Short mmCIF file of C-alpha atoms in Angstrom, two decimals:
data_model
loop_
_atom_site.label_atom_id
_atom_site.label_comp_id
_atom_site.label_asym_id
_atom_site.label_seq_id
_atom_site.Cartn_x
_atom_site.Cartn_y
_atom_site.Cartn_z
CA ARG A 1 81.69 107.32 91.77
CA SER A 2 81.15 105.52 94.89
CA GLY A 3 85.17 105.07 95.34
CA GLY A 4 85.87 108.38 94.94
CA ARG A 5 83.00 109.91 98.22
CA ALA A 6 84.15 106.77 100.16
CA GLN A 7 87.92 107.87 99.80
CA PRO A 8 87.95 110.63 102.68
CA ALA A 9 86.55 108.69 105.26
CA TRP A 10 88.27 105.52 104.42
CA ALA A 11 91.69 107.28 104.48
CA ALA A 12 91.12 108.44 107.77
CA THR A 13 89.88 105.04 109.18
CA PRO A 14 93.25 103.66 112.12
CA PRO A 15 95.50 101.29 110.49
CA ARG A 16 94.66 99.09 112.76
CA VAL A 17 91.41 98.72 112.06
CA ARG A 18 91.95 98.12 108.07
CA SER A 19 94.82 95.33 109.57
CA GLU A 20 92.22 93.58 111.30
CA ILE A 21 89.58 93.38 108.33
CA LEU A 22 92.64 92.23 106.28
CA ARG A 23 93.52 89.59 108.76
CA ARG A 24 89.69 88.47 109.33
CA ALA A 25 89.42 88.25 105.15
CA TYR A 26 92.76 85.93 105.34
CA ASP A 27 90.87 83.43 107.87
CA ILE A 28 87.84 83.51 105.99
CA ILE A 29 89.38 82.65 102.99
CA ILE A 30 91.56 79.74 104.29
CA SER A 31 88.42 78.50 105.89
CA ARG A 32 86.88 78.11 102.58
CA THR A 33 89.48 76.95 100.85
CA GLU A 34 87.46 74.07 99.33
CA GLU A 35 84.62 75.81 97.92
CA LEU A 36 86.94 78.86 96.60
CA ALA A 37 89.57 76.33 94.86
CA LEU A 38 86.22 74.13 92.98
CA LEU A 39 84.89 77.61 91.80
CA MET A 40 88.78 78.96 90.58
CA THR A 41 88.83 75.20 88.82
CA LEU A 42 85.25 75.33 87.04
CA GLU A 43 85.91 78.39 85.89
CA MET A 44 89.39 78.50 84.67
CA GLY A 45 90.14 74.47 84.36
CA LYS A 46 93.43 74.45 86.89
CA PRO A 47 93.28 71.20 88.77
CA LEU A 48 91.97 70.94 91.79
CA ASP A 49 95.36 70.55 94.16
CA GLN A 50 97.11 73.61 92.08
CA ALA A 51 93.83 75.70 92.86
CA ARG A 52 93.79 74.93 96.82
CA GLY A 53 97.64 76.15 96.53
CA GLU A 54 96.33 79.43 94.95
CA VAL A 55 94.00 79.95 97.47
CA ALA A 56 96.90 79.64 100.23
CA TYR A 57 98.86 81.60 98.09
CA ALA A 58 95.90 84.33 97.54
CA ALA A 59 95.23 84.47 101.17
CA GLU A 60 98.48 84.89 101.95
CA PHE A 61 98.85 88.63 100.47
CA PHE A 62 95.89 89.70 102.87
CA ARG A 63 98.11 88.44 105.73
CA TRP A 64 100.89 89.83 104.65
CA PHE A 65 99.56 93.42 103.79
CA SER A 66 97.48 93.46 107.65
CA GLU A 67 101.10 93.42 108.96
CA GLU A 68 102.17 96.07 106.63
CA ALA A 69 99.05 98.38 107.12
CA VAL A 70 100.27 99.57 110.88
CA ARG A 71 104.02 100.26 109.57
CA VAL A 72 103.22 102.68 106.96
CA ASP A 73 105.91 105.46 108.13
CA GLY A 74 107.38 108.95 107.43
CA GLY A 75 110.28 110.88 108.95
CA MET A 76 111.60 113.77 110.43
CA ALA A 77 114.87 115.83 109.80
CA LEU A 78 116.46 118.99 110.37
CA ALA A 79 117.57 120.52 107.06
CA PRO A 80 121.27 121.09 106.36
CA GLU A 81 121.37 125.00 106.50
CA GLY A 82 119.25 124.52 110.42
CA LYS A 83 116.52 126.53 109.72
CA ASN A 84 113.29 124.23 108.60
CA ARG A 85 112.55 120.84 109.98
CA ILE A 86 111.76 118.57 107.08
CA MET A 87 108.88 116.50 108.60
CA VAL A 88 107.68 113.25 105.59
CA LEU A 89 104.18 112.05 105.72
CA ARG A 90 102.95 108.70 103.95
CA GLN A 91 99.33 109.27 102.67
CA PRO A 92 96.96 107.25 100.62
CA VAL A 93 97.05 108.07 96.70
CA GLY A 94 93.94 108.06 96.66
CA PRO A 95 90.79 106.27 94.36
CA CYS A 96 92.47 103.08 92.21
CA LEU A 97 91.63 100.73 89.75
CA LEU A 98 92.69 97.19 89.61
CA ILE A 99 92.52 95.00 86.68
CA THR A 100 93.29 91.21 87.19
CA PRO A 101 93.49 88.55 84.53
CA TRP A 102 92.06 84.99 84.52
CA ASN A 103 94.78 82.95 85.01
CA PHE A 104 95.23 83.29 88.97
CA PRO A 105 91.89 85.78 89.59
CA LEU A 106 91.93 84.89 93.50
CA ALA A 107 95.83 85.73 93.75
CA MET A 108 96.10 88.36 91.65
CA GLY A 109 92.87 90.08 93.49
CA THR A 110 94.67 89.74 96.60
CA ARG A 111 97.86 91.11 95.16
CA LYS A 112 95.97 94.42 94.44
CA ILE A 113 93.65 94.61 96.92
CA GLY A 114 95.74 94.13 99.96
CA PRO A 115 98.05 96.80 99.47
CA ALA A 116 95.10 99.38 98.71
CA VAL A 117 93.21 98.37 101.32
CA ALA A 118 96.45 98.56 103.80
CA ALA A 119 97.14 102.10 102.63
CA GLY A 120 93.40 103.50 102.90
CA CYS A 121 92.82 103.83 99.10
CA THR A 122 89.38 102.97 97.58
CA MET A 123 89.17 100.29 94.68
CA VAL A 124 87.22 99.77 91.51
CA LEU A 125 88.13 96.32 90.35
CA LYS A 126 87.79 94.96 87.28
CA PRO A 127 88.03 90.90 86.79
CA ALA A 128 88.68 89.18 83.62
CA PRO A 129 85.09 87.99 82.20
CA GLN A 130 86.31 84.14 82.26
CA THR A 131 86.90 84.03 86.05
CA ARG A 132 84.22 87.06 87.27
CA CYS A 133 82.33 84.61 89.94
CA SER A 134 86.12 84.10 91.90
CA THR A 135 86.33 87.87 91.94
CA LEU A 136 83.10 88.33 93.47
CA ALA A 137 83.33 85.57 96.04
CA LEU A 138 86.55 87.45 97.27
CA ALA A 139 84.56 90.77 97.38
CA ALA A 140 82.22 88.89 99.16
CA ILE A 141 84.42 87.41 101.71
CA LEU A 142 85.61 91.08 102.02
CA THR A 143 82.23 92.72 102.98
CA GLU A 144 81.75 90.06 105.77
CA ALA A 145 84.93 91.19 107.14
CA GLY A 146 83.84 94.42 107.53
CA LEU A 147 85.54 96.40 104.85
CA PRO A 148 83.14 99.10 104.46
CA ASP A 149 80.38 100.02 101.57
CA GLY A 150 81.83 101.60 98.66
CA VAL A 151 85.72 100.99 99.46
CA LEU A 152 85.64 98.33 96.98
CA ASN A 153 83.49 98.32 93.77
CA VAL A 154 83.71 95.29 91.52
CA VAL A 155 82.88 96.27 87.80
CA VAL A 156 81.91 92.89 85.60
CA THR A 157 81.75 93.37 81.93
CA SER A 158 82.91 91.97 78.65
CA ASP A 159 83.47 95.70 77.12
CA ALA A 160 86.25 96.45 79.03
CA ALA A 161 87.63 99.27 77.12
CA GLY A 162 84.16 101.04 77.41
CA VAL A 163 84.37 101.17 80.60
CA VAL A 164 88.31 101.60 81.68
CA GLU A 165 89.12 104.35 79.37
CA PRO A 166 86.58 106.38 80.76
CA LEU A 167 87.78 105.88 84.47
CA LEU A 168 91.26 106.52 83.49
CA ARG A 169 90.13 109.88 81.55
CA GLY A 170 88.34 110.84 84.11
CA GLY A 171 90.05 112.64 86.51
CA GLN A 172 88.68 110.84 89.55
CA ILE A 173 91.01 107.66 89.63
CA ARG A 174 94.61 108.09 91.00
CA LYS A 175 96.67 104.84 90.27
CA LEU A 176 96.01 101.98 88.17
CA SER A 177 97.61 98.48 88.95
CA PHE A 178 97.15 95.99 85.87
CA THR A 179 97.85 92.34 85.45
CA GLY A 180 98.00 91.49 81.62
CA SER A 181 99.46 91.37 78.24
CA THR A 182 102.22 94.08 76.80
CA GLN A 183 100.03 95.09 74.19
CA VAL A 184 97.00 95.94 76.42
CA GLY A 185 99.35 97.43 79.15
CA LYS A 186 100.35 100.08 76.52
CA ILE A 187 97.28 101.03 75.60
CA LEU A 188 96.32 101.89 79.13
CA LEU A 189 99.52 104.00 79.75
CA ALA A 190 98.39 105.57 76.82
CA GLN A 191 95.21 106.54 78.70
CA CYS A 192 97.07 107.02 82.15
CA ALA A 193 99.03 110.12 80.53
CA ASP A 194 95.80 112.37 79.94
CA THR A 195 95.30 112.65 83.90
CA VAL A 196 98.87 111.93 84.90
CA VAL A 197 97.41 108.78 86.62
CA ARG A 198 100.16 106.56 88.57
CA ALA A 199 100.48 103.08 87.01
CA SER A 200 102.23 99.94 88.09
CA MET A 201 101.93 97.19 85.29
CA GLU A 202 102.73 93.44 85.43
CA LEU A 203 102.99 92.50 81.76
CA GLY A 204 103.98 89.64 79.92
CA GLY A 205 106.99 87.19 80.25
CA ASN A 206 109.75 85.11 77.98
CA ALA A 207 111.69 83.41 80.82
CA PRO A 208 114.59 81.80 80.32
CA VAL A 209 115.33 78.58 82.24
CA ILE A 210 119.79 78.04 81.91
CA VAL A 211 120.75 74.73 83.05
CA PHE A 212 124.61 74.81 83.30
CA ASP A 213 127.01 72.05 83.01
CA ASP A 214 128.10 71.94 86.49
CA ALA A 215 123.98 71.89 87.44
CA ASP A 216 122.22 69.16 89.50
CA LEU A 217 120.45 67.42 86.98
CA ASP A 218 117.51 66.36 89.20
CA ALA A 219 116.99 69.78 90.84
CA ALA A 220 116.96 71.20 87.14
CA VAL A 221 114.41 68.94 85.78
CA GLU A 222 111.98 69.52 89.00
CA GLY A 223 112.75 73.03 88.48
CA THR A 224 112.06 73.09 85.31
CA MET A 225 108.48 70.82 85.23
CA LEU A 226 107.49 73.60 87.89
CA ALA A 227 108.31 76.53 86.36
CA LYS A 228 106.76 75.48 82.73
CA MET A 229 103.72 73.25 83.91
CA ARG A 230 102.59 75.55 87.02
CA ASN A 231 98.91 76.02 86.09
CA MET A 232 99.32 74.62 82.45
CA GLY A 233 101.89 76.92 81.40
CA GLU A 234 99.90 79.38 81.30
CA ALA A 235 101.72 81.80 83.70
CA CYS A 236 103.39 85.11 82.94
CA THR A 237 106.58 83.49 84.80
CA ALA A 238 106.30 80.33 83.09
CA ALA A 239 109.50 78.87 81.98
CA ASN A 240 109.37 80.03 77.99
CA ARG A 241 113.21 79.27 76.54
CA ILE A 242 114.99 76.41 77.82
CA PHE A 243 118.61 76.68 77.27
CA VAL A 244 120.69 73.61 78.08
CA HIS A 245 124.42 72.97 77.94
CA SER A 246 124.92 70.56 75.30
CA SER A 247 127.24 68.13 77.49
CA LEU A 248 123.58 67.72 79.19
CA ALA A 249 120.74 67.96 76.67
CA GLU A 250 120.35 64.58 75.68
CA GLU A 251 119.30 63.28 79.32
CA PHE A 252 117.52 66.54 80.32
CA ALA A 253 115.53 66.39 77.23
CA ALA A 254 115.06 62.57 77.78
CA ARG A 255 114.12 62.81 81.62
CA LEU A 256 112.25 65.98 81.22
CA ALA A 257 110.24 64.20 78.32
CA ASP A 258 109.67 61.27 80.98
CA ARG A 259 108.15 63.81 83.63
CA MET A 260 105.87 65.51 81.14
CA GLU A 261 104.83 61.91 79.70
CA ALA A 262 103.69 60.63 83.00
CA LEU A 263 101.37 63.98 83.71
CA THR A 264 97.65 63.02 83.72
CA VAL A 265 95.66 65.45 81.56
CA GLY A 266 91.99 66.16 82.09
CA ALA A 267 89.13 67.82 83.54
CA GLY A 268 90.57 69.78 86.96
CA THR A 269 87.93 68.39 88.67
CA GLU A 270 88.66 64.95 88.25
CA PRO A 271 91.14 63.02 90.96
CA GLY A 272 94.68 62.72 90.00
CA THR A 273 94.40 65.65 87.05
CA ASP A 274 97.71 67.08 86.76
CA VAL A 275 97.07 69.11 83.55
CA GLY A 276 93.80 70.82 82.91
CA PRO A 277 92.36 72.49 79.96
CA LEU A 278 93.35 75.76 78.37
CA ILE A 279 91.57 78.78 78.51
CA ASP A 280 89.55 78.64 75.45
CA GLU A 281 90.28 77.28 71.84
CA ALA A 282 91.83 80.28 70.84
CA GLY A 283 94.58 80.25 73.36
CA ARG A 284 94.93 76.28 72.20
CA GLY A 285 95.05 77.37 68.79
CA LYS A 286 97.97 79.66 69.51
CA VAL A 287 99.88 76.78 71.62
CA HIS A 288 99.88 74.69 68.80
CA GLU A 289 100.46 76.69 65.76
CA LEU A 290 103.79 77.98 67.44
CA VAL A 291 104.58 74.25 68.20
CA LEU A 292 103.90 73.68 64.47
CA ASP A 293 106.12 76.65 63.53
CA ALA A 294 108.90 75.28 65.32
CA VAL A 295 108.88 72.29 63.95
CA ARG A 296 108.84 73.91 60.42
CA HIS A 297 111.86 75.59 61.63
CA GLY A 298 113.58 71.97 61.95
CA ALA A 299 112.78 71.49 65.78
CA LYS A 300 111.97 67.62 66.76
CA LEU A 301 108.75 66.18 68.81
CA VAL A 302 110.22 64.03 71.69
CA THR A 303 106.48 63.74 73.30
CA GLY A 304 103.10 65.59 72.66
CA GLY A 305 102.31 67.87 70.17
CA GLU A 306 99.36 66.65 68.68
CA LEU A 307 95.63 67.96 68.97
CA PRO A 308 93.50 65.33 71.13
CA ASP A 309 89.92 64.28 69.60
CA GLY A 310 87.21 65.07 71.63
CA PRO A 311 85.53 67.92 73.72
CA GLY A 312 87.43 70.58 75.55
CA CYS A 313 90.65 72.74 75.27
CA PHE A 314 93.04 70.24 76.50
CA TYR A 315 96.76 70.00 74.58
CA PRO A 316 98.93 67.54 76.10
CA PRO A 317 102.33 68.21 77.44
CA THR A 318 104.76 68.88 74.85
CA VAL A 319 108.85 68.72 74.93
CA LEU A 320 110.96 70.41 71.67
CA THR A 321 114.47 69.75 71.57
CA GLY A 322 116.81 71.36 68.76
CA VAL A 323 114.64 74.51 69.03
CA SER A 324 115.84 76.90 66.34
CA ALA A 325 116.55 80.55 67.10
CA ASP A 326 114.67 81.66 64.64
CA ALA A 327 111.63 79.67 65.62
CA ALA A 328 108.46 82.03 66.72
CA VAL A 329 108.56 79.93 70.11
CA ASN A 330 111.32 82.04 71.15
CA GLN A 331 109.51 85.07 70.34
CA ARG A 332 106.22 84.78 71.66
CA GLU A 333 104.70 83.61 75.52
CA ILE A 334 104.09 80.26 74.61
CA PHE A 335 100.91 80.21 77.43
CA GLY A 336 100.47 76.30 77.40
CA PRO A 337 102.52 73.09 78.63
CA VAL A 338 105.17 72.92 75.79
CA ALA A 339 108.69 72.80 76.83
CA ALA A 340 111.51 74.46 74.25
CA ILE A 341 114.75 73.19 74.56
CA LEU A 342 117.81 74.99 73.00
CA THR A 343 121.43 73.91 73.38
CA PHE A 344 124.13 76.56 74.60
CA ASP A 345 128.43 75.96 75.14
CA ASP A 346 129.40 79.30 76.78
CA GLU A 347 128.27 81.43 79.63
CA ASP A 348 128.49 84.86 77.89
CA GLU A 349 126.42 83.13 75.04
CA VAL A 350 123.96 81.78 77.05
CA VAL A 351 123.05 84.90 78.74
CA ALA A 352 123.25 87.16 75.77
CA ALA A 353 120.74 84.58 74.49
CA ALA A 354 118.65 85.15 77.84
CA ASN A 355 118.88 88.91 77.77
CA ASP A 356 118.00 88.51 73.74
CA THR A 357 114.14 89.51 74.56
CA ASP A 358 111.76 92.89 74.87
CA TRP A 359 110.57 91.06 78.34
CA GLY A 360 112.49 90.94 81.78
CA LEU A 361 110.24 89.17 84.04
CA VAL A 362 111.63 86.42 85.22
CA SER A 363 114.99 84.04 84.77
CA TYR A 364 115.74 80.65 86.33
CA LEU A 365 119.31 79.32 86.14
CA PHE A 366 120.62 76.52 87.70
CA THR A 367 124.07 76.11 89.10
CA ARG A 368 126.39 74.57 91.65
CA ASP A 369 129.28 77.51 91.28
CA LEU A 370 128.49 80.28 93.59
CA ASP A 371 130.32 82.63 91.70
CA ARG A 372 128.66 81.59 88.09
CA ALA A 373 125.11 81.87 90.30
CA LEU A 374 126.04 85.29 91.69
CA ARG A 375 127.14 86.49 88.28
CA VAL A 376 124.91 85.39 85.80
CA SER A 377 121.80 86.50 88.06
CA GLU A 378 122.91 89.99 88.12
CA ARG A 379 123.95 90.01 84.58
CA LEU A 380 120.25 88.58 83.91
CA GLU A 381 118.15 91.42 82.39
CA SER A 382 114.93 90.43 84.71
CA GLY A 383 112.98 91.99 87.65
CA MET A 384 113.06 88.54 89.21
CA VAL A 385 115.83 85.29 89.09
CA GLY A 386 115.10 81.86 90.63
CA LEU A 387 118.52 80.50 91.36
CA ASN A 388 118.13 76.47 91.49
CA THR A 389 114.64 77.11 91.77
CA GLY A 390 110.99 77.06 89.55
CA LEU A 391 109.13 79.19 91.88
CA VAL A 392 109.94 82.85 92.50
CA SER A 393 106.39 84.03 93.49
CA ASN A 394 105.96 84.67 97.49
CA PRO A 395 103.84 87.06 98.76
CA ALA A 396 106.81 88.98 100.98
CA ALA A 397 108.73 89.53 97.77
CA PRO A 398 108.72 92.30 95.36
CA PHE A 399 107.09 90.93 92.52
CA GLY A 400 107.53 92.55 89.10
CA GLY A 401 109.92 93.07 86.02
CA VAL A 402 111.89 94.80 83.58
CA LYS A 403 111.56 96.28 80.03
CA GLN A 404 108.41 95.57 78.53
CA SER A 405 107.62 93.28 81.53
CA GLY A 406 105.86 96.22 83.43
CA LEU A 407 106.69 99.15 85.95
CA GLY A 408 106.74 98.73 89.74
CA ARG A 409 106.50 95.74 92.51
CA GLU A 410 103.72 93.86 93.71
CA GLY A 411 104.29 91.97 96.96
CA GLY A 412 106.90 92.80 99.77
CA ARG A 413 107.44 95.93 101.70
CA ALA A 414 107.46 97.56 97.98
CA GLY A 415 104.31 96.50 97.14
CA MET A 416 102.97 99.63 99.19
CA ASP A 417 104.81 102.05 97.69
CA GLY A 418 102.53 102.27 94.30
CA PHE A 419 99.89 103.08 96.67
CA LEU A 420 101.11 105.62 98.76
CA GLU A 421 102.29 109.08 98.40
CA TYR A 422 105.03 111.36 100.04
CA LYS A 423 103.95 114.23 101.63
CA TYR A 424 106.75 116.77 102.62
CA ILE A 425 106.08 119.65 105.42
CA ALA A 426 108.73 122.35 105.56
CA ILE A 427 108.35 123.25 109.33
CA PRO A 428 110.80 126.61 110.74
CA THR A 429 112.80 126.33 113.25
CA GLY A 430 112.36 129.64 114.91
CA ASN A 431 116.64 130.16 114.11
#
């Protein structure tokens, strides 16, 4: 309710004031990189080096949207018949419900809070229970930066359904921004229908990597490592199905296995750790079952694939070759450090296989043929394409997917769209 009460005054706040709040928050986050990185690592396990990278990435959303806050525009035009002027305003959509996941707790928070603040929307933020401390630290920084009371309201709960459903059906929330699984996203969309709540969804992925026969093999291995192993593979953008041309498959697999074997698995707080623990036992169990299922379907374990002894939810970096198209690893998001390699010989064949999924968040392809690069990028059914790179995330770019990977975009200029309504005012000319 506090978000609803605060909405009129917050919407009337000058854009420059909202911009400066975000810019101050950016500066504070950067100045506290070490403590925020450590907090994230303690909550969800990623190595400190990766956590520091997320702090920088998260802060950049505040800097980007601080600049967008003062660029919300509208327009004026003369109607074709000449009797009316068409005036268009863009106004904040109203109170928003933001739901963030545990795998990138700071960045997913700033990616949603940034445009909401810039647009003039109040917020209720429900973080994942595993990473509530990171979210509360972010909220405290925004308060320190000058965000007024009642604009951002954090609800920490282990009963997500008991909190979220009444909010969506209660009539005050006008926008939902959710990052999480497709299964939960579908439930939330159904709840949004009752009061016609605007929704943006960043859901699951099943990202293909395609390595063509003319690829730079060094770049392909490096890009695949980045796409696969960022955040221990616990990312919606993680490489899930790795299609390698049969002429390169053996060498590619050997090089990738060498790189994976060289990674150090351990506590994220320990210097030199490359791969931290997975989020919990259930997550590790799912990853291991996908590996066992692939082996039952004929895949070969090149490295990894065995549960380690001792405490912690650790899983070794794993490479599978000869993966069958029928293996479950091709239909489910792995969310772990497992690289599943398939082979192909024909461009049409591999594009069809890459698109043969209900998801379409991101695809990666490696080729030195410019015509092929553009042709295949256009044919791939995904919201984003990494061309000769394993990293697509950028605060200045529109992040999002197609099919069951989501609705709407976050980041870039498009990131403001979901938080703004168009209002048309008809003004007679007197003619």
